[in-house]
Tab-separated table of C-alpha atoms in Angstrom:
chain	number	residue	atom	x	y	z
T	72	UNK	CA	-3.333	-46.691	56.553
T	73	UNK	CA	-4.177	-43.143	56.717
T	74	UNK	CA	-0.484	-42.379	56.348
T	75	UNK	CA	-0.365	-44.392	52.912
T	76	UNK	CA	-3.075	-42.562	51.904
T	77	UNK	CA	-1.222	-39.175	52.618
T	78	UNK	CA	1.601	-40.503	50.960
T	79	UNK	CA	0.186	-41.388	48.081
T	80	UNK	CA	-1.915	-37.807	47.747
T	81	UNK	CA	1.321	-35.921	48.067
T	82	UNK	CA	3.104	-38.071	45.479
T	83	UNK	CA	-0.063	-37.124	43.234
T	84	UNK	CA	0.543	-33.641	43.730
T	85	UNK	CA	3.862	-33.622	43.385
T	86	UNK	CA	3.877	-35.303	40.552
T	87	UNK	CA	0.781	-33.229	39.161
T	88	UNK	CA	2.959	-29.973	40.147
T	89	UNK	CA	5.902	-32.051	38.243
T	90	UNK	CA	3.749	-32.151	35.288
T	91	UNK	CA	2.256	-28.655	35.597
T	92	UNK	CA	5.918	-26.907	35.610
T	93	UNK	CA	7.147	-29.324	32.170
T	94	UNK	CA	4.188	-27.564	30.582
T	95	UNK	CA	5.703	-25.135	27.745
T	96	UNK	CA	4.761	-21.370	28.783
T	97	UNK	CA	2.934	-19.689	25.708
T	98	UNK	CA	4.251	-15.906	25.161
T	99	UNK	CA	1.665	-12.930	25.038
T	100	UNK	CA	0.902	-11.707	22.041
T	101	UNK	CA	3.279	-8.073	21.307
T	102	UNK	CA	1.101	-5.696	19.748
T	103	UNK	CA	1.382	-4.234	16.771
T	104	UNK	CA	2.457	-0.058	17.280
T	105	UNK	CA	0.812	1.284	14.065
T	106	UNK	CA	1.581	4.802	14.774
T	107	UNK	CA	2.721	6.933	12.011
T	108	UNK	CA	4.535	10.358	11.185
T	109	UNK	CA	3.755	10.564	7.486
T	110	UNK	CA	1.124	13.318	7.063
T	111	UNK	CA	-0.759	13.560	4.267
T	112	UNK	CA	0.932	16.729	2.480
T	113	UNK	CA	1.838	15.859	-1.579
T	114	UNK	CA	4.852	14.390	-2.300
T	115	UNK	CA	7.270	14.246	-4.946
T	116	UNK	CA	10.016	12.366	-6.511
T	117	UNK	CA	12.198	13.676	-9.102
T	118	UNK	CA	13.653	11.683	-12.091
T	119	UNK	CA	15.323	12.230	-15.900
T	120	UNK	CA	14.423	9.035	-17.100
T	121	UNK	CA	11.310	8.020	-18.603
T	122	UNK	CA	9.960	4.700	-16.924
T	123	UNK	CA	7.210	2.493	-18.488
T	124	UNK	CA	4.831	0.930	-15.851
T	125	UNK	CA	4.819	-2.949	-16.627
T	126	UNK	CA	2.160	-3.674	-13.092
T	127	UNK	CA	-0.029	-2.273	-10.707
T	128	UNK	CA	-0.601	-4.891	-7.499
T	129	UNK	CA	-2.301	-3.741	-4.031
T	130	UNK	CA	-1.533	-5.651	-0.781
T	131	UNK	CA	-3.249	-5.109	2.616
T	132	UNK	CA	-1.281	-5.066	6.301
T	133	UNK	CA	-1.638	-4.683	9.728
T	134	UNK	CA	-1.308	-0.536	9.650
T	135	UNK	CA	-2.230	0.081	6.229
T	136	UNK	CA	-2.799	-0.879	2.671
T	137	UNK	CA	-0.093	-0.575	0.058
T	138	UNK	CA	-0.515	0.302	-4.028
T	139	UNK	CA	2.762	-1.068	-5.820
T	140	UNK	CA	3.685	0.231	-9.287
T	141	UNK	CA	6.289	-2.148	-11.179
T	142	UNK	CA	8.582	-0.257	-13.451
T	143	UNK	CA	11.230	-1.347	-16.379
T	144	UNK	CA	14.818	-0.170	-16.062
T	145	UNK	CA	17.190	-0.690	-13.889
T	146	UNK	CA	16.876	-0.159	-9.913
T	147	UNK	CA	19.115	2.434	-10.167
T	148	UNK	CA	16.750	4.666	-11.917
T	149	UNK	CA	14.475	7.060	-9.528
T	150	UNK	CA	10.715	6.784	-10.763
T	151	UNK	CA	9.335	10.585	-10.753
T	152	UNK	CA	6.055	10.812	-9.288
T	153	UNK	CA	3.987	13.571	-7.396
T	154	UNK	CA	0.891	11.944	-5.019
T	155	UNK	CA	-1.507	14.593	-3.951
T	156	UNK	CA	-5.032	14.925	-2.576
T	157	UNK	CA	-7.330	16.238	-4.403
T	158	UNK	CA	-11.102	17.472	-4.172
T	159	UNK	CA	-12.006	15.881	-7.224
T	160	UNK	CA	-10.284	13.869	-9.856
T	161	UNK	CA	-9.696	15.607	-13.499
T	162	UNK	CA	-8.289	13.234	-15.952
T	163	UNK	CA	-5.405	15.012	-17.636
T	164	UNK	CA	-5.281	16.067	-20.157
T	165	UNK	CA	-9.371	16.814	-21.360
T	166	UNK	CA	-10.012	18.038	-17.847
T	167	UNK	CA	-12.922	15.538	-17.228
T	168	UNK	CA	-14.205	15.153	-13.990
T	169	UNK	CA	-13.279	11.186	-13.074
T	170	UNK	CA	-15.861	9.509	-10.100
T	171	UNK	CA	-14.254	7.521	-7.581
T	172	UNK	CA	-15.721	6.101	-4.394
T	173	UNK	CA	-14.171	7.039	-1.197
T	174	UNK	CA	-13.947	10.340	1.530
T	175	UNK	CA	-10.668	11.313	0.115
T	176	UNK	CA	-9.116	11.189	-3.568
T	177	UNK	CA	-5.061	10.886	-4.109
T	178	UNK	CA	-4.530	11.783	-7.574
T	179	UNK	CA	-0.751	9.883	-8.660
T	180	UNK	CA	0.942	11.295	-11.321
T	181	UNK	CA	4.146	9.163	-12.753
T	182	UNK	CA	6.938	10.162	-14.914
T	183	UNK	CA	6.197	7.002	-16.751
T	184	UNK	CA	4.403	7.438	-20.712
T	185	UNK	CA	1.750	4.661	-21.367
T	186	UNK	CA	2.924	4.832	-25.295
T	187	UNK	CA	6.585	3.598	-26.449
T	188	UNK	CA	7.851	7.145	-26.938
T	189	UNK	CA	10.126	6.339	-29.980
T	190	UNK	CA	7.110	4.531	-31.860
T	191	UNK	CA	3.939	6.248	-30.385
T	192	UNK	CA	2.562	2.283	-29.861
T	193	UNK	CA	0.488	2.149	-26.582
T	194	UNK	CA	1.671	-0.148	-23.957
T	195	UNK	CA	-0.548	-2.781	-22.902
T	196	UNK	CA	-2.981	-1.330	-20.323
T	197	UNK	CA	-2.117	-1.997	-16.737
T	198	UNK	CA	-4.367	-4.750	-14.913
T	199	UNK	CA	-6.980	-3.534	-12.838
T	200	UNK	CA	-6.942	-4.023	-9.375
T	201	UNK	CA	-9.612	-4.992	-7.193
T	202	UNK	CA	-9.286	-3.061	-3.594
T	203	UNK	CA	-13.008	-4.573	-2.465
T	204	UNK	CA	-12.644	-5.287	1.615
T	205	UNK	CA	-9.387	-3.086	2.108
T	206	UNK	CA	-9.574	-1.050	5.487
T	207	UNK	CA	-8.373	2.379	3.636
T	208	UNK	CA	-8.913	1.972	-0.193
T	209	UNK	CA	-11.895	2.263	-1.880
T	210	UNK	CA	-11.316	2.257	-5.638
T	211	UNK	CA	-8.599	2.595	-7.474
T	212	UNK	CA	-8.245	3.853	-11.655
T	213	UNK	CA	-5.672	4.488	-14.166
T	214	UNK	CA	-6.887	7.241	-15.298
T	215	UNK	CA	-5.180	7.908	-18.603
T	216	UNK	CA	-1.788	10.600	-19.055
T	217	UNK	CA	-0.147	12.266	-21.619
T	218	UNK	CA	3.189	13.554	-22.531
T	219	UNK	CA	4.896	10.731	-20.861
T	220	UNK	CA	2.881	10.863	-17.745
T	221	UNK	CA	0.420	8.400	-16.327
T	222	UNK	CA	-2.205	9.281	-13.974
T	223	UNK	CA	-4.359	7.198	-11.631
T	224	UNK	CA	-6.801	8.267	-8.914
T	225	UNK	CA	-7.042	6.383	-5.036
T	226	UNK	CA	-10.374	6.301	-3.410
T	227	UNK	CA	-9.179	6.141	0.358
T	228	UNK	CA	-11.944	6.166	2.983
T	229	UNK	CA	-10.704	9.481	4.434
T	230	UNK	CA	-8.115	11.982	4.304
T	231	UNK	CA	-5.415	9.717	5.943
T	232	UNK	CA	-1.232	9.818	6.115
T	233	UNK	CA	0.455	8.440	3.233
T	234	UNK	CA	3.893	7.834	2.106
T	235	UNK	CA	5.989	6.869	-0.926
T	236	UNK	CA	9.108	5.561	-1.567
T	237	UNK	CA	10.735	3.627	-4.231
T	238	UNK	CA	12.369	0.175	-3.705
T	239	UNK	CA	14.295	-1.716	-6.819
T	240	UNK	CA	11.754	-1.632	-9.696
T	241	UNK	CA	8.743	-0.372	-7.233
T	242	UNK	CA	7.270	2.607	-6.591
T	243	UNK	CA	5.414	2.380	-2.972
T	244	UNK	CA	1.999	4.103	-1.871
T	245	UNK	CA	1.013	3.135	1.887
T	246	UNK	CA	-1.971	4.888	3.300
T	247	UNK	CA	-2.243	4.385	7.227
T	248	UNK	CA	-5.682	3.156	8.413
T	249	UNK	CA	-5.522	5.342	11.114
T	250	UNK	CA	-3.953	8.732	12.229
């Protein structure tokens, strides 16, 4: 009797261990490497063409938080821009002092009128964007522009790296979370 009774516990186990090893194995998660090499120095894009802004959409991610301007024309066309910090925010062209919450201001300054230049008709204003909860951005403003230049202000939470680039119709801000 007591060898049935081994028997049968070793079968068990066997058949437990069986089981046990058909069991999928679940992958660590990778982490996420969100170092970064931007800086935080201006920087500029040239362009000869005149772009109007159609959009102006945020989007948060894992390293940092993006500001996307849409643009008309073709991809083909470089949207001019200079992205700065600043100490404060003057609207351009009176000179007024803008508020914006944050530790840091980027002032954004793009080749792109908000009038149609042949008619002197204002474009419809951009939307405004709500940036409440973001890990980086605090507020953000178009802040008005003149002589085919539009200029909007970035509360960021402090003095962070940034970059830009331009993809198809899109001219991309990301400020990093962290150094």
């Amino acid at each position: 009797m007591r060898r049935i009774g081994t028997a049968v516990v070793a079968m068990m186990l066997a058949g437990g261990g069986l089981l046990a090893g058909t069991v999928p194995a679940v992958a660590a998660p990778t982490a996420v490497d969100c170092a970064v090499t931007w800086g935080s120095l201006a920087k500029t894009g040239d362009s000869t063409v005149s772009r109007r802004l159609t959009d102006v959409r945020t989007g948060q991610h894992e390293c940092y938080d993006r500001l996307v301007f849409d643009a008309q024309g073709t991809s083909a066309d470089p949207i001019g821009y200079t992205v700065r910090y600043v100490d404060v925010l003057h609207q351009d062209p009176s000179d007024a002092v803008i508020p914006i919450k944050g530790g840091a201001i980027l002032e954004i300054s793009l080749f792109a009128p908000r009038y149609d230049p042949t008619t002197g008709t204002p474009y419809p204003p951009l939307p405004s964007v709500d940036v409440t909860g973001y890990r980086t951005f605090r507020e953000f403003k178009i802040t008005g522009g003149s002589e085919g230049y539009t200029q909007a202000g970035l509360g960021v939470r402090a003095r962070l790296p940034f970059h830009v680039f331009q993809t198809a119709n899109h001219l991309v801000v990301d400020v990093a979370h962290t150094w």
